[in-house]
Amino acid sequence: MTLLGPSDVAAAAAVLEGVAVRTPVQELAPGFAVKREDLQPIGAFKLRGAFHAASRLAPERRAAGLVTHSSGNHGRALAWVARSRGVPCTVVVPDDAVEAKVEAMAALGARLVRVAADERESAAEAAVAETGGTLIPPYDHPDIIAGQGTAGAEILADRAGVEQVVVPIGGGGLISGIAAALRGSGVRVIGAEPALAGDAAASWHAGERQRWPREQVARTAADGLRSTALGELTWPHVRDLVADVVTVDEDAIADATRRLHAVGVPCEASGAVATAGWLALPPGDRDRSTVAVVSGGNVDPAWLAGVLADRTPVPTFG
């Protein structure tokens, strides 16, 4: 496929004007800042891609309804979009989704279909056939990628001298969009993902797309990053535009979460992974002027309570 670039992202930004929040880039230490996507109306970056993709549909197709499969943030974003447009929304939800995220989707009026995690994509196709709605996938679509990339364009505009951006990876929509936005800028894009769901790192290092077992990736607390493989569209972007992909263990994710919460950044586990990735970089790379993307703040309350119960003094970012 032809890789997306800055012009595709700029076109998406025009559609998102007045809808997606231009979230701040908050400095936490000299040379290190975070992009606060937890401040979006639905608490995560997913609003960017969902609204852009839905807006690109012909009105009659959109009126028939929107359908997706999601463990939480994308489904919540699409439900928000559907409610704002006055159209139906169906979300196929895997059985391992965080209950707080499921409740948030329902609160926005989405019709939820609960299935086993491995059945989510086929169940979404069945919902499309049943409802006549249009599938808005969580990551593997050019309109989704371009919409998510607007976060990267904002970083480039708002953070003078940025040398690298660290981005969490699940299915790859966010990192693909940010890499497209930064294409040709000289800014390095680094992916970060849980070691328990390290299919993207394995793919990047092997030079070919890898798929991991569902039971393996389901073990990470970073529920938004439990994809078993990069998408057919996102993989070429990661392969060709991303400088490296690093993995972090569960203790590192918890540590980054504690550090971020201590400075007033209420992230979820997935939202802490990019910061954990930056903390894990070797000194030469870590010394570059960096922005890590806090992708969302819709945390699992039970998991967070356990993380914050650790009374060990929280290190600073300096």
JSON list of N, CA and C in Angstrom, two decimals, residues 44-46 69-76 93-102 105 117 120 138-139 168-171 193-194 196-197 214 216-228 250 253 257 267-273 295-304:
[
{"chain": "A", "resi": 44, "resn": "ALA", "atom": "N", "xyz": [-9.37, 9.30, 25.79]},
{"chain": "A", "resi": 44, "resn": "ALA", "atom": "CA", "xyz": [-8.34, 8.61, 25.03]},
{"chain": "A", "resi": 44, "resn": "ALA", "atom": "C", "xyz": [-8.28, 9.16, 23.61]},
{"chain": "A", "resi": 45, "resn": "PHE", "atom": "N", "xyz": [-7.15, 8.89, 22.94]},
{"chain": "A", "resi": 45, "resn": "PHE", "atom": "CA", "xyz": [-6.90, 9.38, 21.59]},
{"chain": "A", "resi": 45, "resn": "PHE", "atom": "C", "xyz": [-7.87, 8.85, 20.55]},
{"chain": "A", "resi": 46, "resn": "LYS", "atom": "N", "xyz": [-8.57, 7.77, 20.86]},
{"chain": "A", "resi": 46, "resn": "LYS", "atom": "CA", "xyz": [-9.40, 7.07, 19.86]},
{"chain": "A", "resi": 46, "resn": "LYS", "atom": "C", "xyz": [-10.47, 7.95, 19.23]},
{"chain": "A", "resi": 69, "resn": "HIS", "atom": "N", "xyz": [-15.66, -3.46, 16.77]},
{"chain": "A", "resi": 69, "resn": "HIS", "atom": "CA", "xyz": [-15.30, -4.37, 17.87]},
{"chain": "A", "resi": 69, "resn": "HIS", "atom": "C", "xyz": [-14.23, -3.68, 18.68]},
{"chain": "A", "resi": 70, "resn": "SER", "atom": "N", "xyz": [-14.33, -3.75, 19.99]},
{"chain": "A", "resi": 70, "resn": "SER", "atom": "CA", "xyz": [-13.42, -2.98, 20.85]},
{"chain": "A", "resi": 70, "resn": "SER", "atom": "C", "xyz": [-13.47, -3.50, 22.27]},
{"chain": "A", "resi": 71, "resn": "SER", "atom": "N", "xyz": [-12.31, -3.42, 22.94]},
{"chain": "A", "resi": 71, "resn": "SER", "atom": "CA", "xyz": [-12.25, -3.73, 24.36]},
{"chain": "A", "resi": 71, "resn": "SER", "atom": "C", "xyz": [-12.55, -2.51, 25.21]},
{"chain": "A", "resi": 72, "resn": "GLY", "atom": "N", "xyz": [-12.71, -1.34, 24.59]},
{"chain": "A", "resi": 72, "resn": "GLY", "atom": "CA", "xyz": [-13.06, -0.18, 25.42]},
{"chain": "A", "resi": 72, "resn": "GLY", "atom": "C", "xyz": [-12.96, 1.17, 24.77]},
{"chain": "A", "resi": 73, "resn": "ASN", "atom": "N", "xyz": [-11.75, 1.68, 24.55]},
{"chain": "A", "resi": 73, "resn": "ASN", "atom": "CA", "xyz": [-11.60, 3.08, 24.16]},
{"chain": "A", "resi": 73, "resn": "ASN", "atom": "C", "xyz": [-12.12, 3.38, 22.76]},
{"chain": "A", "resi": 74, "resn": "HIS", "atom": "N", "xyz": [-11.88, 2.51, 21.79]},
{"chain": "A", "resi": 74, "resn": "HIS", "atom": "CA", "xyz": [-12.40, 2.76, 20.45]},
{"chain": "A", "resi": 74, "resn": "HIS", "atom": "C", "xyz": [-13.92, 2.66, 20.45]},
{"chain": "A", "resi": 75, "resn": "GLY", "atom": "N", "xyz": [-14.45, 1.67, 21.14]},
{"chain": "A", "resi": 75, "resn": "GLY", "atom": "CA", "xyz": [-15.90, 1.54, 21.23]},
{"chain": "A", "resi": 75, "resn": "GLY", "atom": "C", "xyz": [-16.53, 2.74, 21.90]},
{"chain": "A", "resi": 76, "resn": "ARG", "atom": "N", "xyz": [-15.90, 3.23, 22.94]},
{"chain": "A", "resi": 76, "resn": "ARG", "atom": "CA", "xyz": [-16.41, 4.42, 23.63]},
{"chain": "A", "resi": 76, "resn": "ARG", "atom": "C", "xyz": [-16.36, 5.63, 22.70]},
{"chain": "A", "resi": 93, "resn": "VAL", "atom": "N", "xyz": [-17.90, -6.61, 22.05]},
{"chain": "A", "resi": 93, "resn": "VAL", "atom": "CA", "xyz": [-16.98, -6.46, 23.17]},
{"chain": "A", "resi": 93, "resn": "VAL", "atom": "C", "xyz": [-16.42, -7.83, 23.56]},
{"chain": "A", "resi": 94, "resn": "PRO", "atom": "N", "xyz": [-15.10, -7.97, 23.60]},
{"chain": "A", "resi": 94, "resn": "PRO", "atom": "CA", "xyz": [-14.52, -9.25, 24.03]},
{"chain": "A", "resi": 94, "resn": "PRO", "atom": "C", "xyz": [-14.78, -9.51, 25.51]},
{"chain": "A", "resi": 95, "resn": "ASP", "atom": "N", "xyz": [-14.84, -10.77, 25.87]},
{"chain": "A", "resi": 95, "resn": "ASP", "atom": "CA", "xyz": [-15.21, -11.12, 27.24]},
{"chain": "A", "resi": 95, "resn": "ASP", "atom": "C", "xyz": [-14.15, -10.78, 28.28]},
{"chain": "A", "resi": 96, "resn": "ASP", "atom": "N", "xyz": [-12.96, -10.36, 27.84]},
{"chain": "A", "resi": 96, "resn": "ASP", "atom": "CA", "xyz": [-11.93, -9.97, 28.81]},
{"chain": "A", "resi": 96, "resn": "ASP", "atom": "C", "xyz": [-11.80, -8.46, 28.95]},
{"chain": "A", "resi": 97, "resn": "ALA", "atom": "N", "xyz": [-12.79, -7.71, 28.47]},
{"chain": "A", "resi": 97, "resn": "ALA", "atom": "CA", "xyz": [-12.74, -6.25, 28.55]},
{"chain": "A", "resi": 97, "resn": "ALA", "atom": "C", "xyz": [-12.88, -5.79, 30.00]},
{"chain": "A", "resi": 98, "resn": "VAL", "atom": "N", "xyz": [-12.27, -4.65, 30.31]},
{"chain": "A", "resi": 98, "resn": "VAL", "atom": "CA", "xyz": [-12.39, -4.04, 31.64]},
{"chain": "A", "resi": 98, "resn": "VAL", "atom": "C", "xyz": [-13.82, -3.55, 31.82]},
{"chain": "A", "resi": 99, "resn": "GLU", "atom": "N", "xyz": [-14.44, -3.93, 32.92]},
{"chain": "A", "resi": 99, "resn": "GLU", "atom": "CA", "xyz": [-15.86, -3.65, 33.11]},
{"chain": "A", "resi": 99, "resn": "GLU", "atom": "C", "xyz": [-16.16, -2.15, 33.13]},
{"chain": "A", "resi": 100, "resn": "ALA", "atom": "N", "xyz": [-15.26, -1.35, 33.68]},
{"chain": "A", "resi": 100, "resn": "ALA", "atom": "CA", "xyz": [-15.50, 0.10, 33.71]},
{"chain": "A", "resi": 100, "resn": "ALA", "atom": "C", "xyz": [-15.59, 0.66, 32.29]},
{"chain": "A", "resi": 101, "resn": "LYS", "atom": "N", "xyz": [-14.81, 0.11, 31.37]},
{"chain": "A", "resi": 101, "resn": "LYS", "atom": "CA", "xyz": [-14.86, 0.57, 29.98]},
{"chain": "A", "resi": 101, "resn": "LYS", "atom": "C", "xyz": [-16.14, 0.10, 29.30]},
{"chain": "A", "resi": 102, "resn": "VAL", "atom": "N", "xyz": [-16.58, -1.11, 29.63]},
{"chain": "A", "resi": 102, "resn": "VAL", "atom": "CA", "xyz": [-17.83, -1.61, 29.08]},
{"chain": "A", "resi": 102, "resn": "VAL", "atom": "C", "xyz": [-18.99, -0.73, 29.52]},
{"chain": "A", "resi": 105, "resn": "MET", "atom": "N", "xyz": [-19.12, 2.53, 27.57]},
{"chain": "A", "resi": 105, "resn": "MET", "atom": "CA", "xyz": [-19.70, 2.40, 26.23]},
{"chain": "A", "resi": 105, "resn": "MET", "atom": "C", "xyz": [-21.22, 2.35, 26.30]},
{"chain": "A", "resi": 117, "resn": "ALA", "atom": "N", "xyz": [-13.09, -13.45, 23.08]},
{"chain": "A", "resi": 117, "resn": "ALA", "atom": "CA", "xyz": [-12.14, -12.51, 22.47]},
{"chain": "A", "resi": 117, "resn": "ALA", "atom": "C", "xyz": [-11.79, -12.90, 21.03]},
{"chain": "A", "resi": 120, "resn": "ARG", "atom": "N", "xyz": [-14.36, -11.67, 18.13]},
{"chain": "A", "resi": 120, "resn": "ARG", "atom": "CA", "xyz": [-14.79, -10.28, 18.03]},
{"chain": "A", "resi": 120, "resn": "ARG", "atom": "C", "xyz": [-14.91, -9.81, 16.58]},
{"chain": "A", "resi": 138, "resn": "PRO", "atom": "N", "xyz": [-11.06, -0.67, 14.60]},
{"chain": "A", "resi": 138, "resn": "PRO", "atom": "CA", "xyz": [-10.32, 0.08, 15.64]},
{"chain": "A", "resi": 138, "resn": "PRO", "atom": "C", "xyz": [-8.99, 0.65, 15.20]},
{"chain": "A", "resi": 139, "resn": "TYR", "atom": "N", "xyz": [-8.37, 0.10, 14.15]},
{"chain": "A", "resi": 139, "resn": "TYR", "atom": "CA", "xyz": [-7.06, 0.63, 13.78]},
{"chain": "A", "resi": 139, "resn": "TYR", "atom": "C", "xyz": [-6.70, 0.44, 12.31]},
{"chain": "A", "resi": 168, "resn": "PRO", "atom": "N", "xyz": [2.72, 4.14, 22.26]},
{"chain": "A", "resi": 168, "resn": "PRO", "atom": "CA", "xyz": [2.31, 2.75, 22.56]},
{"chain": "A", "resi": 168, "resn": "PRO", "atom": "C", "xyz": [1.76, 2.07, 21.32]},
{"chain": "A", "resi": 169, "resn": "ILE", "atom": "N", "xyz": [1.93, 0.76, 21.25]},
{"chain": "A", "resi": 169, "resn": "ILE", "atom": "CA", "xyz": [1.44, -0.02, 20.10]},
{"chain": "A", "resi": 169, "resn": "ILE", "atom": "C", "xyz": [0.50, -1.12, 20.55]},
{"chain": "A", "resi": 170, "resn": "GLY", "atom": "N", "xyz": [-0.69, -1.12, 19.97]},
{"chain": "A", "resi": 170, "resn": "GLY", "atom": "CA", "xyz": [-1.60, -2.25, 20.06]},
{"chain": "A", "resi": 170, "resn": "GLY", "atom": "C", "xyz": [-1.75, -2.81, 18.65]},
{"chain": "A", "resi": 171, "resn": "GLY", "atom": "N", "xyz": [-2.81, -2.36, 17.97]},
{"chain": "A", "resi": 171, "resn": "GLY", "atom": "CA", "xyz": [-2.98, -2.74, 16.57]},
{"chain": "A", "resi": 171, "resn": "GLY", "atom": "C", "xyz": [-2.17, -1.89, 15.62]},
{"chain": "A", "resi": 193, "resn": "GLU", "atom": "N", "xyz": [5.60, -1.38, 23.69]},
{"chain": "A", "resi": 193, "resn": "GLU", "atom": "CA", "xyz": [4.47, -2.27, 23.97]},
{"chain": "A", "resi": 193, "resn": "GLU", "atom": "C", "xyz": [4.82, -3.21, 25.12]},
{"chain": "A", "resi": 194, "resn": "PRO", "atom": "N", "xyz": [3.79, -3.79, 25.74]},
{"chain": "A", "resi": 194, "resn": "PRO", "atom": "CA", "xyz": [4.06, -4.74, 26.82]},
{"chain": "A", "resi": 194, "resn": "PRO", "atom": "C", "xyz": [4.82, -5.95, 26.30]},
{"chain": "A", "resi": 196, "resn": "LEU", "atom": "N", "xyz": [4.45, -8.86, 27.30]},
{"chain": "A", "resi": 196, "resn": "LEU", "atom": "CA", "xyz": [3.49, -9.96, 27.19]},
{"chain": "A", "resi": 196, "resn": "LEU", "atom": "C", "xyz": [2.66, -9.88, 25.91]},
{"chain": "A", "resi": 197, "resn": "ALA", "atom": "N", "xyz": [2.69, -8.74, 25.26]},
{"chain": "A", "resi": 197, "resn": "ALA", "atom": "CA", "xyz": [1.95, -8.56, 24.00]},
{"chain": "A", "resi": 197, "resn": "ALA", "atom": "C", "xyz": [2.89, -7.97, 22.96]},
{"chain": "A", "resi": 214, "resn": "ARG", "atom": "N", "xyz": [-3.85, -15.34, 21.51]},
{"chain": "A", "resi": 214, "resn": "ARG", "atom": "CA", "xyz": [-4.71, -14.49, 22.32]},
{"chain": "A", "resi": 214, "resn": "ARG", "atom": "C", "xyz": [-4.46, -14.70, 23.81]},
{"chain": "A", "resi": 216, "resn": "GLN", "atom": "N", "xyz": [-1.82, -15.40, 25.28]},
{"chain": "A", "resi": 216, "resn": "GLN", "atom": "CA", "xyz": [-0.56, -14.76, 25.68]},
{"chain": "A", "resi": 216, "resn": "GLN", "atom": "C", "xyz": [-0.77, -13.26, 25.90]},
{"chain": "A", "resi": 217, "resn": "VAL", "atom": "N", "xyz": [-1.30, -12.57, 24.91]},
{"chain": "A", "resi": 217, "resn": "VAL", "atom": "CA", "xyz": [-1.42, -11.12, 25.01]},
{"chain": "A", "resi": 217, "resn": "VAL", "atom": "C", "xyz": [-2.43, -10.70, 26.07]},
{"chain": "A", "resi": 218, "resn": "ALA", "atom": "N", "xyz": [-3.40, -11.57, 26.38]},
{"chain": "A", "resi": 218, "resn": "ALA", "atom": "CA", "xyz": [-4.42, -11.25, 27.37]},
{"chain": "A", "resi": 218, "resn": "ALA", "atom": "C", "xyz": [-3.85, -11.11, 28.77]},
{"chain": "A", "resi": 219, "resn": "ARG", "atom": "N", "xyz": [-2.61, -11.50, 28.98]},
{"chain": "A", "resi": 219, "resn": "ARG", "atom": "CA", "xyz": [-2.02, -11.47, 30.32]},
{"chain": "A", "resi": 219, "resn": "ARG", "atom": "C", "xyz": [-1.55, -10.08, 30.74]},
{"chain": "A", "resi": 220, "resn": "THR", "atom": "N", "xyz": [-1.39, -9.15, 29.81]},
{"chain": "A", "resi": 220, "resn": "THR", "atom": "CA", "xyz": [-0.92, -7.82, 30.21]},
{"chain": "A", "resi": 220, "resn": "THR", "atom": "C", "xyz": [-2.04, -6.99, 30.80]},
{"chain": "A", "resi": 221, "resn": "ALA", "atom": "N", "xyz": [-1.68, -6.15, 31.78]},
{"chain": "A", "resi": 221, "resn": "ALA", "atom": "CA", "xyz": [-2.64, -5.22, 32.36]},
{"chain": "A", "resi": 221, "resn": "ALA", "atom": "C", "xyz": [-3.00, -4.11, 31.38]},
{"chain": "A", "resi": 222, "resn": "ALA", "atom": "N", "xyz": [-2.18, -3.91, 30.37]},
{"chain": "A", "resi": 222, "resn": "ALA", "atom": "CA", "xyz": [-2.43, -2.86, 29.38]},
{"chain": "A", "resi": 222, "resn": "ALA", "atom": "C", "xyz": [-3.48, -3.35, 28.39]},
{"chain": "A", "resi": 223, "resn": "ASP", "atom": "N", "xyz": [-4.74, -3.32, 28.83]},
{"chain": "A", "resi": 223, "resn": "ASP", "atom": "CA", "xyz": [-5.82, -3.96, 28.07]},
{"chain": "A", "resi": 223, "resn": "ASP", "atom": "C", "xyz": [-6.04, -3.34, 26.70]},
{"chain": "A", "resi": 224, "resn": "GLY", "atom": "N", "xyz": [-5.66, -2.07, 26.51]},
{"chain": "A", "resi": 224, "resn": "GLY", "atom": "CA", "xyz": [-5.81, -1.44, 25.22]},
{"chain": "A", "resi": 224, "resn": "GLY", "atom": "C", "xyz": [-4.78, -1.87, 24.20]},
{"chain": "A", "resi": 225, "resn": "LEU", "atom": "N", "xyz": [-3.79, -2.67, 24.63]},
{"chain": "A", "resi": 225, "resn": "LEU", "atom": "CA", "xyz": [-2.70, -3.08, 23.75]},
{"chain": "A", "resi": 225, "resn": "LEU", "atom": "C", "xyz": [-2.65, -4.59, 23.58]},
{"chain": "A", "resi": 226, "resn": "ARG", "atom": "N", "xyz": [-3.79, -5.24, 23.72]},
{"chain": "A", "resi": 226, "resn": "ARG", "atom": "CA", "xyz": [-3.84, -6.70, 23.66]},
{"chain": "A", "resi": 226, "resn": "ARG", "atom": "C", "xyz": [-4.07, -7.25, 22.25]},
{"chain": "A", "resi": 227, "resn": "SER", "atom": "N", "xyz": [-3.80, -6.47, 21.23]},
{"chain": "A", "resi": 227, "resn": "SER", "atom": "CA", "xyz": [-3.94, -6.98, 19.86]},
{"chain": "A", "resi": 227, "resn": "SER", "atom": "C", "xyz": [-2.96, -8.12, 19.63]},
{"chain": "A", "resi": 228, "resn": "THR", "atom": "N", "xyz": [-3.38, -9.09, 18.85]},
{"chain": "A", "resi": 228, "resn": "THR", "atom": "CA", "xyz": [-2.52, -10.25, 18.59]},
{"chain": "A", "resi": 228, "resn": "THR", "atom": "C", "xyz": [-1.58, -10.03, 17.41]},
{"chain": "A", "resi": 250, "resn": "GLU", "atom": "N", "xyz": [5.57, -5.90, 33.08]},
{"chain": "A", "resi": 250, "resn": "GLU", "atom": "CA", "xyz": [4.43, -5.41, 33.85]},
{"chain": "A", "resi": 250, "resn": "GLU", "atom": "C", "xyz": [4.86, -4.53, 35.01]},
{"chain": "A", "resi": 253, "resn": "ILE", "atom": "N", "xyz": [5.47, -1.07, 33.63]},
{"chain": "A", "resi": 253, "resn": "ILE", "atom": "CA", "xyz": [4.22, -0.38, 33.34]},
{"chain": "A", "resi": 253, "resn": "ILE", "atom": "C", "xyz": [3.62, 0.17, 34.64]},
{"chain": "A", "resi": 257, "resn": "THR", "atom": "N", "xyz": [3.14, 4.11, 35.64]},
{"chain": "A", "resi": 257, "resn": "THR", "atom": "CA", "xyz": [1.81, 4.57, 36.06]},
{"chain": "A", "resi": 257, "resn": "THR", "atom": "C", "xyz": [1.90, 5.34, 37.37]},
{"chain": "A", "resi": 267, "resn": "CYS", "atom": "N", "xyz": [-3.22, 8.31, 34.09]},
{"chain": "A", "resi": 267, "resn": "CYS", "atom": "CA", "xyz": [-3.21, 7.40, 32.93]},
{"chain": "A", "resi": 267, "resn": "CYS", "atom": "C", "xyz": [-3.74, 6.02, 33.30]},
{"chain": "A", "resi": 268, "resn": "GLU", "atom": "N", "xyz": [-4.17, 5.27, 32.28]},
{"chain": "A", "resi": 268, "resn": "GLU", "atom": "CA", "xyz": [-4.43, 3.86, 32.41]},
{"chain": "A", "resi": 268, "resn": "GLU", "atom": "C", "xyz": [-3.14, 3.10, 32.12]},
{"chain": "A", "resi": 269, "resn": "ALA", "atom": "N", "xyz": [-3.18, 1.78, 32.27]},
{"chain": "A", "resi": 269, "resn": "ALA", "atom": "CA", "xyz": [-1.96, 0.99, 32.05]},
{"chain": "A", "resi": 269, "resn": "ALA", "atom": "C", "xyz": [-1.42, 1.19, 30.63]},
{"chain": "A", "resi": 270, "resn": "SER", "atom": "N", "xyz": [-2.30, 1.11, 29.63]},
{"chain": "A", "resi": 270, "resn": "SER", "atom": "CA", "xyz": [-1.86, 1.31, 28.25]},
{"chain": "A", "resi": 270, "resn": "SER", "atom": "C", "xyz": [-1.27, 2.69, 28.05]},
{"chain": "A", "resi": 271, "resn": "GLY", "atom": "N", "xyz": [-1.84, 3.67, 28.72]},
{"chain": "A", "resi": 271, "resn": "GLY", "atom": "CA", "xyz": [-1.36, 5.04, 28.59]},
{"chain": "A", "resi": 271, "resn": "GLY", "atom": "C", "xyz": [0.00, 5.28, 29.21]},
{"chain": "A", "resi": 272, "resn": "ALA", "atom": "N", "xyz": [0.44, 4.38, 30.08]},
{"chain": "A", "resi": 272, "resn": "ALA", "atom": "CA", "xyz": [1.75, 4.51, 30.72]},
{"chain": "A", "resi": 272, "resn": "ALA", "atom": "C", "xyz": [2.86, 3.81, 29.95]},
{"chain": "A", "resi": 273, "resn": "VAL", "atom": "N", "xyz": [2.51, 3.01, 28.96]},
{"chain": "A", "resi": 273, "resn": "VAL", "atom": "CA", "xyz": [3.50, 2.16, 28.29]},
{"chain": "A", "resi": 273, "resn": "VAL", "atom": "C", "xyz": [4.56, 2.98, 27.55]},
{"chain": "A", "resi": 295, "resn": "SER", "atom": "N", "xyz": [-1.69, 7.73, 25.99]},
{"chain": "A", "resi": 295, "resn": "SER", "atom": "CA", "xyz": [-2.77, 7.47, 25.04]},
{"chain": "A", "resi": 295, "resn": "SER", "atom": "C", "xyz": [-4.16, 7.52, 25.65]},
{"chain": "A", "resi": 296, "resn": "GLY", "atom": "N", "xyz": [-4.27, 7.32, 26.98]},
{"chain": "A", "resi": 296, "resn": "GLY", "atom": "CA", "xyz": [-5.58, 7.36, 27.59]},
{"chain": "A", "resi": 296, "resn": "GLY", "atom": "C", "xyz": [-5.52, 7.30, 29.10]},
{"chain": "A", "resi": 297, "resn": "GLY", "atom": "N", "xyz": [-6.66, 7.64, 29.71]},
{"chain": "A", "resi": 297, "resn": "GLY", "atom": "CA", "xyz": [-6.74, 7.66, 31.17]},
{"chain": "A", "resi": 297, "resn": "GLY", "atom": "C", "xyz": [-7.89, 6.86, 31.73]},
{"chain": "A", "resi": 298, "resn": "ASN", "atom": "N", "xyz": [-8.48, 5.97, 30.92]},
{"chain": "A", "resi": 298, "resn": "ASN", "atom": "CA", "xyz": [-9.64, 5.19, 31.36]},
{"chain": "A", "resi": 298, "resn": "ASN", "atom": "C", "xyz": [-9.18, 3.92, 32.07]},
{"chain": "A", "resi": 299, "resn": "VAL", "atom": "N", "xyz": [-8.73, 4.11, 33.27]},
{"chain": "A", "resi": 299, "resn": "VAL", "atom": "CA", "xyz": [-8.02, 3.05, 33.99]},
{"chain": "A", "resi": 299, "resn": "VAL", "atom": "C", "xyz": [-8.99, 2.04, 34.61]},
{"chain": "A", "resi": 300, "resn": "ASP", "atom": "N", "xyz": [-8.51, 0.81, 34.73]},
{"chain": "A", "resi": 300, "resn": "ASP", "atom": "CA", "xyz": [-9.20, -0.23, 35.48]},
{"chain": "A", "resi": 300, "resn": "ASP", "atom": "C", "xyz": [-9.04, 0.10, 36.96]},
{"chain": "A", "resi": 301, "resn": "PRO", "atom": "N", "xyz": [-10.10, 0.47, 37.68]},
{"chain": "A", "resi": 301, "resn": "PRO", "atom": "CA", "xyz": [-9.96, 0.92, 39.07]},
{"chain": "A", "resi": 301, "resn": "PRO", "atom": "C", "xyz": [-9.29, -0.12, 39.98]},
{"chain": "A", "resi": 302, "resn": "ALA", "atom": "N", "xyz": [-9.63, -1.39, 39.80]},
{"chain": "A", "resi": 302, "resn": "ALA", "atom": "CA", "xyz": [-9.06, -2.42, 40.66]},
{"chain": "A", "resi": 302, "resn": "ALA", "atom": "C", "xyz": [-7.55, -2.53, 40.44]},
{"chain": "A", "resi": 303, "resn": "TRP", "atom": "N", "xyz": [-7.12, -2.51, 39.18]},
{"chain": "A", "resi": 303, "resn": "TRP", "atom": "CA", "xyz": [-5.69, -2.58, 38.89]},
{"chain": "A", "resi": 303, "resn": "TRP", "atom": "C", "xyz": [-4.96, -1.38, 39.45]},
{"chain": "A", "resi": 304, "resn": "LEU", "atom": "N", "xyz": [-5.53, -0.19, 39.26]},
{"chain": "A", "resi": 304, "resn": "LEU", "atom": "CA", "xyz": [-4.87, 1.02, 39.75]},
{"chain": "A", "resi": 304, "resn": "LEU", "atom": "C", "xyz": [-4.75, 1.01, 41.26]}
]
